[in-house]
GROMACS .gro file of C-alpha atoms in nm:
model
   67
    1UNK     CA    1   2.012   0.471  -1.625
    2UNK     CA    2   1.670   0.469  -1.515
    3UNK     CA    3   1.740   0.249  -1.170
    4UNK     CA    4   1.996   0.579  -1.044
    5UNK     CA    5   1.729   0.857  -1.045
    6UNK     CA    6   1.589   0.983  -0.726
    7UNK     CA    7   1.307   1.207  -0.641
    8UNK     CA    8   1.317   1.578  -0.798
    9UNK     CA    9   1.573   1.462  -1.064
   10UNK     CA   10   1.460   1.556  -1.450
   11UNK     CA   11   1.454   1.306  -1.705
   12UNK     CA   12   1.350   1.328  -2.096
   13UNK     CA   13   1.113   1.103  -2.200
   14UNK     CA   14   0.972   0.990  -2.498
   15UNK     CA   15   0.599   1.005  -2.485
   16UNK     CA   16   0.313   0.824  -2.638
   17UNK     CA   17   0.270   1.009  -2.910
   18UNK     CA   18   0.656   1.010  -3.032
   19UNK     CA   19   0.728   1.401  -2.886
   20UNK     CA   20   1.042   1.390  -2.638
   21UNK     CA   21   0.978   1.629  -2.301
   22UNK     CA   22   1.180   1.700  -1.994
   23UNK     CA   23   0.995   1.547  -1.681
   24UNK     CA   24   1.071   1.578  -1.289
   25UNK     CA   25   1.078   1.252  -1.137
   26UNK     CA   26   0.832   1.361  -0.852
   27UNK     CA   27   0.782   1.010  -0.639
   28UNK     CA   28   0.943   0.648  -0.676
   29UNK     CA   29   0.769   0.404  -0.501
   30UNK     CA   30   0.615   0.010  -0.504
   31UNK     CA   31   0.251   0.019  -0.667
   32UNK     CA   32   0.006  -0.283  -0.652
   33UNK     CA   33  -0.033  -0.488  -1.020
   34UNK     CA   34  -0.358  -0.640  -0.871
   35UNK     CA   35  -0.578  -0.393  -0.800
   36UNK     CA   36  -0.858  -0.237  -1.114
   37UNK     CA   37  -0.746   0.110  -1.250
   38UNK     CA   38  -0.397   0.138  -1.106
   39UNK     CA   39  -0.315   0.342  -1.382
   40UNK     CA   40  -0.542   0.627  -1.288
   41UNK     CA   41  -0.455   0.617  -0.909
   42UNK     CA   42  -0.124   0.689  -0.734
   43UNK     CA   43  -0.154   0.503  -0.421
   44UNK     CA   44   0.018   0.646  -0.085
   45UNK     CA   45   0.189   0.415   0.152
   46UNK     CA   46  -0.091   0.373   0.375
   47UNK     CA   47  -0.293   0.238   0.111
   48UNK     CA   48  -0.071  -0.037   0.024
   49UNK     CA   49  -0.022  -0.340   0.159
   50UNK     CA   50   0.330  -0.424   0.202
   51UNK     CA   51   0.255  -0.774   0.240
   52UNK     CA   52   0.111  -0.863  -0.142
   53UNK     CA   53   0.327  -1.067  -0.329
   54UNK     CA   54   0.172  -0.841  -0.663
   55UNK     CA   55   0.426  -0.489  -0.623
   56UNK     CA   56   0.654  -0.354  -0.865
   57UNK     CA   57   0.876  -0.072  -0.815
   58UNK     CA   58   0.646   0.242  -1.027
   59UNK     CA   59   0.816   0.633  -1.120
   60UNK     CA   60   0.601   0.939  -1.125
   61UNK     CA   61   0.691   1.217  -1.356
   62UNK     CA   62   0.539   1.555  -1.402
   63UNK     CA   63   0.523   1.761  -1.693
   64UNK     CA   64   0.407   2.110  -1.743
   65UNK     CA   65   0.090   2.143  -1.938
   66UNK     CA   66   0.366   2.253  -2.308
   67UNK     CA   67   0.428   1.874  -2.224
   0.00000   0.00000   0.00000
C-alpha cells in the first residue's frame, strides 16, 4: 500500500502514457493545494507554511531518463 512507503523505497508505477516503470520514492512530504504551478515546484520546508489549512500529504518519485 501506498500509505507504508518511506523515502528511498522503489515502487512501479503506471505512468501517463499507460508504460509501467520502477520509481524511487525520493521525498514524502505536505505540499500547498493553493499556491499557482505547484505541479512544477517541489517546495522545501522552509517554504511552506505549516499553518495553511490548504496541505495534502504529496510523494516524489524519480525515474531514470529509460523511464
Amino acid at each position: 500500500s501506498a500509505s507504508l512507503l518511506k523515502k528511498y523505497d522503489r515502487a512501479f508505477l503506471k505512468r501517463s502514457n499507460g508504460v509501467w516503470a520502477c520509481a524511487v520514492l525520493a521525498d514524502r512530504e505536505f505540499q500547498p493545494t493553493n499556491v499557482p504551478d505547484t505541479r512544477a515546484h517541489w517546495h522545501t520546508q522552509a517554504e511552506i507554511d505549516t499553518e495553511s489549512p490548504k496541505l495534502e500529504e504529496c510523494m516524489l518519485f524519480v525515474i531514470n531518463e529509460d523511464g
